[in-house]
mmCIF file of C-alpha atoms in Angstrom:
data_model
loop_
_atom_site.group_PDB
_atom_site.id
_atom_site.type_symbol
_atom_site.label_atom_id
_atom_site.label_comp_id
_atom_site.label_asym_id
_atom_site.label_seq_id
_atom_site.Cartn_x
_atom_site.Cartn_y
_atom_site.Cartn_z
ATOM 1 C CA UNK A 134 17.914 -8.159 17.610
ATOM 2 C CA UNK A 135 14.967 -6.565 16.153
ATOM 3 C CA UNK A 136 12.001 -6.113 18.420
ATOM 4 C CA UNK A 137 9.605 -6.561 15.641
ATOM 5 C CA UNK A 138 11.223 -9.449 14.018
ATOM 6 C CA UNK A 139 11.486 -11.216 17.236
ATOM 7 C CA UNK A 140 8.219 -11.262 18.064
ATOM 8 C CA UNK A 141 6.099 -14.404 17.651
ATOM 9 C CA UNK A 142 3.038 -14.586 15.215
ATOM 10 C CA UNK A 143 -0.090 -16.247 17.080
ATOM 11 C CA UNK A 144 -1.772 -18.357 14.249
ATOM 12 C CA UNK A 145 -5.683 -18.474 15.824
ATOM 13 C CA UNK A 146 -7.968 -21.027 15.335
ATOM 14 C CA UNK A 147 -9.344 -22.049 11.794
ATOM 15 C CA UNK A 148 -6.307 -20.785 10.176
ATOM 16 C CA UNK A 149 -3.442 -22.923 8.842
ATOM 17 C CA UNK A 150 0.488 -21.858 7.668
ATOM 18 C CA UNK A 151 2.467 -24.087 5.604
ATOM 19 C CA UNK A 152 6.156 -22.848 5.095
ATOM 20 C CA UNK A 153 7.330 -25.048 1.896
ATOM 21 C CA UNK A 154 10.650 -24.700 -0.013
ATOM 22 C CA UNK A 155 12.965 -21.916 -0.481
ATOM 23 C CA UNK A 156 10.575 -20.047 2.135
ATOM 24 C CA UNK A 157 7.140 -19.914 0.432
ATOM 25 C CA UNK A 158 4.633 -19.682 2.791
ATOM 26 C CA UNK A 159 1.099 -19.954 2.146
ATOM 27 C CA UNK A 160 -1.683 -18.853 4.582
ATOM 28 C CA UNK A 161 -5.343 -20.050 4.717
ATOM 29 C CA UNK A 162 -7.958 -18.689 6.352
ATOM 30 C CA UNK A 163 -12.090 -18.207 6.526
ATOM 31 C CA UNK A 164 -11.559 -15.280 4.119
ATOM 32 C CA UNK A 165 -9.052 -17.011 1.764
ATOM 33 C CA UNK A 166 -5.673 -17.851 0.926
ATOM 34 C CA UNK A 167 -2.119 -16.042 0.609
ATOM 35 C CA UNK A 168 0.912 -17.013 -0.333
ATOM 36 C CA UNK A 169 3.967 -15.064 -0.718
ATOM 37 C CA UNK A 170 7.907 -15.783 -0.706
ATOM 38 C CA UNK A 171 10.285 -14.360 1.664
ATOM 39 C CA UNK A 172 14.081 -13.953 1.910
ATOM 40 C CA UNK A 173 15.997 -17.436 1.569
ATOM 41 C CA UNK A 174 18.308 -16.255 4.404
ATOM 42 C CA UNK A 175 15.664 -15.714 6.989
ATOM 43 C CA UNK A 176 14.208 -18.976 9.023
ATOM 44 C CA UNK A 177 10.863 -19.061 9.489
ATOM 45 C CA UNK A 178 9.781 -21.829 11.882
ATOM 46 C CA UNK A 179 6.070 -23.196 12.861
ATOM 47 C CA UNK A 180 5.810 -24.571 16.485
ATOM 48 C CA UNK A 181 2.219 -25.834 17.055
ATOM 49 C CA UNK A 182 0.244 -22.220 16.562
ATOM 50 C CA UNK A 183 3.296 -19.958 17.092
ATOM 51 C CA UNK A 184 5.389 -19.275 13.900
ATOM 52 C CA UNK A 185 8.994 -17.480 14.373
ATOM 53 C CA UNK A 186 11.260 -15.887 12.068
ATOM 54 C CA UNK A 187 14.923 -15.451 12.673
ATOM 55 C CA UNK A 188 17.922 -14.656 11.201
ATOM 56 C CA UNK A 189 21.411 -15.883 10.560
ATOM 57 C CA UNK A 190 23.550 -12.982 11.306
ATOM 58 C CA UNK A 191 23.488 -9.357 12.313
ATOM 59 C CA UNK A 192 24.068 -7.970 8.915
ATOM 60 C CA UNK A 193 22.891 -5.088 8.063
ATOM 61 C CA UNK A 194 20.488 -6.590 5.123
ATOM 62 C CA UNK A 195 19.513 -9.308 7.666
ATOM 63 C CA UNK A 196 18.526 -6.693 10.000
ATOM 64 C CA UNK A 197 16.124 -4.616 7.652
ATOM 65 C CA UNK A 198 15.112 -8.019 6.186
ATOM 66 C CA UNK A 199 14.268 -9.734 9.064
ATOM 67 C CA UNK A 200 11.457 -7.408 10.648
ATOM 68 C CA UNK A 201 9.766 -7.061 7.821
ATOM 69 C CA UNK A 202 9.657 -10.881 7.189
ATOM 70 C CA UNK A 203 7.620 -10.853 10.553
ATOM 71 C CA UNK A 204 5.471 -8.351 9.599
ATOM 72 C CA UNK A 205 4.541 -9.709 6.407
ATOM 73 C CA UNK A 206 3.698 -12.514 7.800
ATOM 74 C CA UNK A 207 1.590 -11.072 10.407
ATOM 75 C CA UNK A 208 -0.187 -9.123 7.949
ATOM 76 C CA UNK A 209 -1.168 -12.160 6.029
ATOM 77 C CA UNK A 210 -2.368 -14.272 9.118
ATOM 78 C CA UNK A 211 -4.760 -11.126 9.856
ATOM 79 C CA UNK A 212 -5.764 -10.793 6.402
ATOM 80 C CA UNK A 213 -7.103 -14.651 6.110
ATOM 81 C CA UNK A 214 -8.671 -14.021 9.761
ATOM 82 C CA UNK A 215 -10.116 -10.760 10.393
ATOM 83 C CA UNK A 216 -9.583 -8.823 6.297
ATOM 84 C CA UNK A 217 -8.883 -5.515 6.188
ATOM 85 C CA UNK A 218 -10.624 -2.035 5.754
ATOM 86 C CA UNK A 219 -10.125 1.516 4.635
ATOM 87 C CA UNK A 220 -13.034 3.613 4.901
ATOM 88 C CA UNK A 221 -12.919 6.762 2.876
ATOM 89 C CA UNK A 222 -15.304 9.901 2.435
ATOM 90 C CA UNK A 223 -16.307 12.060 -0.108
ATOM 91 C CA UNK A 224 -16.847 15.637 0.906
ATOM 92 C CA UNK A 225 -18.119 18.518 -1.856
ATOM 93 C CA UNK A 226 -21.035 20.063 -2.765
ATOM 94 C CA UNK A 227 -21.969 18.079 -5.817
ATOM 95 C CA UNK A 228 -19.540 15.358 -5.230
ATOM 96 C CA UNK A 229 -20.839 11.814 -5.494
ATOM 97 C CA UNK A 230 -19.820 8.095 -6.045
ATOM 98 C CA UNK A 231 -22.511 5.439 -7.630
ATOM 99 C CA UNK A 232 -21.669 2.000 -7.644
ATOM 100 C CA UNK A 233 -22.945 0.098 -11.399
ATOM 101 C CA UNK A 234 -22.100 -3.811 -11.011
ATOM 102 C CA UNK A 235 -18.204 -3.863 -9.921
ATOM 103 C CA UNK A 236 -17.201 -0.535 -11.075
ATOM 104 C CA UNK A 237 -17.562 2.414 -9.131
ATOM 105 C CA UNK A 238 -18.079 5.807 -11.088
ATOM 106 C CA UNK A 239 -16.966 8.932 -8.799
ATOM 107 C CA UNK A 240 -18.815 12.379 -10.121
ATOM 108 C CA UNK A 241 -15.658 14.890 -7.364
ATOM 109 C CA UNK A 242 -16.797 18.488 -9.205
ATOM 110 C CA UNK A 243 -14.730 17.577 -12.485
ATOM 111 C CA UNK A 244 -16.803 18.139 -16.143
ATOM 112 C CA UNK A 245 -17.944 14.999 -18.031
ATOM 113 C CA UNK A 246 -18.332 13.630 -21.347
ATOM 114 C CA UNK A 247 -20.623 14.387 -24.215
ATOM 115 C CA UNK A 248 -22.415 10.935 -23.250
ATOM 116 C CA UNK A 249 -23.278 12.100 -19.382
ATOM 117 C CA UNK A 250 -20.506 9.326 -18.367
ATOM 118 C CA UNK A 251 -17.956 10.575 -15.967
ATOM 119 C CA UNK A 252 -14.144 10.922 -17.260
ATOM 120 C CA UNK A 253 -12.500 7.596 -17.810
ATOM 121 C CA UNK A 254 -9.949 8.041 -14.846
ATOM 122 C CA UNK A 255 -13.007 8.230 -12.639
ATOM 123 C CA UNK A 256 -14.620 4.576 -13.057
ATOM 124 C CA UNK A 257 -12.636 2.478 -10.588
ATOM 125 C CA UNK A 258 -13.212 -1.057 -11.200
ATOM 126 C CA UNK A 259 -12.800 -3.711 -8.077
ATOM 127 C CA UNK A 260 -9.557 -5.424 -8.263
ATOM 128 C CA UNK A 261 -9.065 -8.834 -7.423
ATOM 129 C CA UNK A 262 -9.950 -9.793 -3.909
ATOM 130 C CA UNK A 263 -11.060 -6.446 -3.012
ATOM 131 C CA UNK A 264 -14.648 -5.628 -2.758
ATOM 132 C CA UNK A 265 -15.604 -1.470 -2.951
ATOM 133 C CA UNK A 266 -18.576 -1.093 -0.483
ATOM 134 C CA UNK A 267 -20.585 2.764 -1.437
ATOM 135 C CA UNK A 268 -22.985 4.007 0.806
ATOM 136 C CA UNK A 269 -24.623 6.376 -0.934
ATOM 137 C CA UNK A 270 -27.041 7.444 1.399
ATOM 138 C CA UNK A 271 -24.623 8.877 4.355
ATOM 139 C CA UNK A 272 -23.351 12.227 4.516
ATOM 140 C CA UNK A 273 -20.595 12.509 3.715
ATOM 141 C CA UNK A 274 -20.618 9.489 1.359
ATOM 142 C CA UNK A 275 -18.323 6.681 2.444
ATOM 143 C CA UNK A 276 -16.981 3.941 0.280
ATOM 144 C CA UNK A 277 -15.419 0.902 2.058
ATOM 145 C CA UNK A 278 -12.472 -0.380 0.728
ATOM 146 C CA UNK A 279 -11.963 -4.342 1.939
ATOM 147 C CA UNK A 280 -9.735 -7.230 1.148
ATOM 148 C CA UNK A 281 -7.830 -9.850 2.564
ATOM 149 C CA UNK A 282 -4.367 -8.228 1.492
ATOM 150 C CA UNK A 283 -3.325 -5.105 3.306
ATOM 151 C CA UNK A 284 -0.792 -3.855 0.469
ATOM 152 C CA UNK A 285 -3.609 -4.467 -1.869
ATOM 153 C CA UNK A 286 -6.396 -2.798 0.311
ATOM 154 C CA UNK A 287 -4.030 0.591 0.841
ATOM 155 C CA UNK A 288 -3.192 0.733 -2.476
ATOM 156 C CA UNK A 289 -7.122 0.657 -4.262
ATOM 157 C CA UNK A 290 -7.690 3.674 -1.283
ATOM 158 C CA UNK A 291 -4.995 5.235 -2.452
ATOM 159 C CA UNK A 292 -5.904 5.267 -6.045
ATOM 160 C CA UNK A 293 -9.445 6.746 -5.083
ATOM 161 C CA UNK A 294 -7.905 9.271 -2.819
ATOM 162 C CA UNK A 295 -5.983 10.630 -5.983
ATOM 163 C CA UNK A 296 -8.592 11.024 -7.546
ATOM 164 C CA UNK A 297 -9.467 14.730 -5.730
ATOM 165 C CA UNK A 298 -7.160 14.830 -2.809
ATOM 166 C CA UNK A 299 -8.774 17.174 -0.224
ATOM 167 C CA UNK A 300 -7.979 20.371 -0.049
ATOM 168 C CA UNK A 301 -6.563 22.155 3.148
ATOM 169 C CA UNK A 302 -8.935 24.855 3.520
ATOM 170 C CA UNK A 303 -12.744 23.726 2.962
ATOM 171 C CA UNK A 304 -11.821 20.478 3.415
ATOM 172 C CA UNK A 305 -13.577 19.109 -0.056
ATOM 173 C CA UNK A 306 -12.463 16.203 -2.104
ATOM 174 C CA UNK A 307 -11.727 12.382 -0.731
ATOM 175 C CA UNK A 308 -10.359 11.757 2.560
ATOM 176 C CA UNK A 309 -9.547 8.752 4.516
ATOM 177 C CA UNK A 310 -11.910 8.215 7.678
ATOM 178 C CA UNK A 311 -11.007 8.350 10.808
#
């Protein structure tokens, strides 16, 4: 049996799961509410504030299925509790990141417009449910990447990070914190 998928998921206080039909489960939390829908073939079971997933045979698909149903769910009852966070830094002579309303307009060393505006592929807006913290100030200059959804939260650091991966020698460009 898998040892993550056998693990049980501690629901704490002030956070509710409802499993509903055909294995949607929905998660709320101080920070929000997420709902996703898992494999029909795996069982997921709520037993006062523990919540178990298990599966119906050792088949190879329920195997690889069956961890990651766990995990997902995990994710999600940490996301409503406690959010998530990915801190990143900007590192380069010149290199900056400004925040205007819910966009945030990175200046990483490239040339700009006529206008004085930064390249298009540089204005990041804030996605849904994920707020872009920049502290301007610091050296080097962080931006704070938080959310309630962990995929979602990688993903938007990710997308920053591309925007001038560091380099391996001076160590310039965007990094993710330590």
């Amino acid at each position: 049996m898998s040892r993550i998928g056998r693990m049980p998921i501690t629901v704490p206080a002030g956070v509710t799961v409802t499993v509903a039909a055909d294995n949607v489960v929905t998660v709320k939390g101080p920070l929000g509410t997420l709902t996703n829908k898992f494999n029909n073939r795996m069982t997921i079971a709520q037993e006062g504030n523990i919540v178990t997933v298990t599966r119906p045979t050792d088949e190879k698909e329920d195997r690889s299925v069956h961890g990651l149903t766990r995990a997902l769910l995990q994710n999600m009852v940490t996301g409503v509790s406690t959010g998530y966070t990915k801190t990143l830094e900007i590192i380069g002579v010149g290199y900056k990141a400004v925040k205007v309303g819910n966009t945030v307009e990175l200046y990483l060393g490239h040339s700009l417009r006529s206008n004085g505006k930064p390249q298009e592929k540089f204005c990041i807006t804030e996605p849904e449910g994920i707020t872009l913290d920049v502290n301007e100030k610091a050296v080097p200059i962080t931006i704070v990447v938080k959310g309630i959804d962990k995929q979602a939260v990688g993903q938007t650091a990710a997308v920053i990070r591309s925007k001038r991966p560091p380099e391996p020698y001076h160590g310039k460009g965007v990094k993710y914190s330590d």
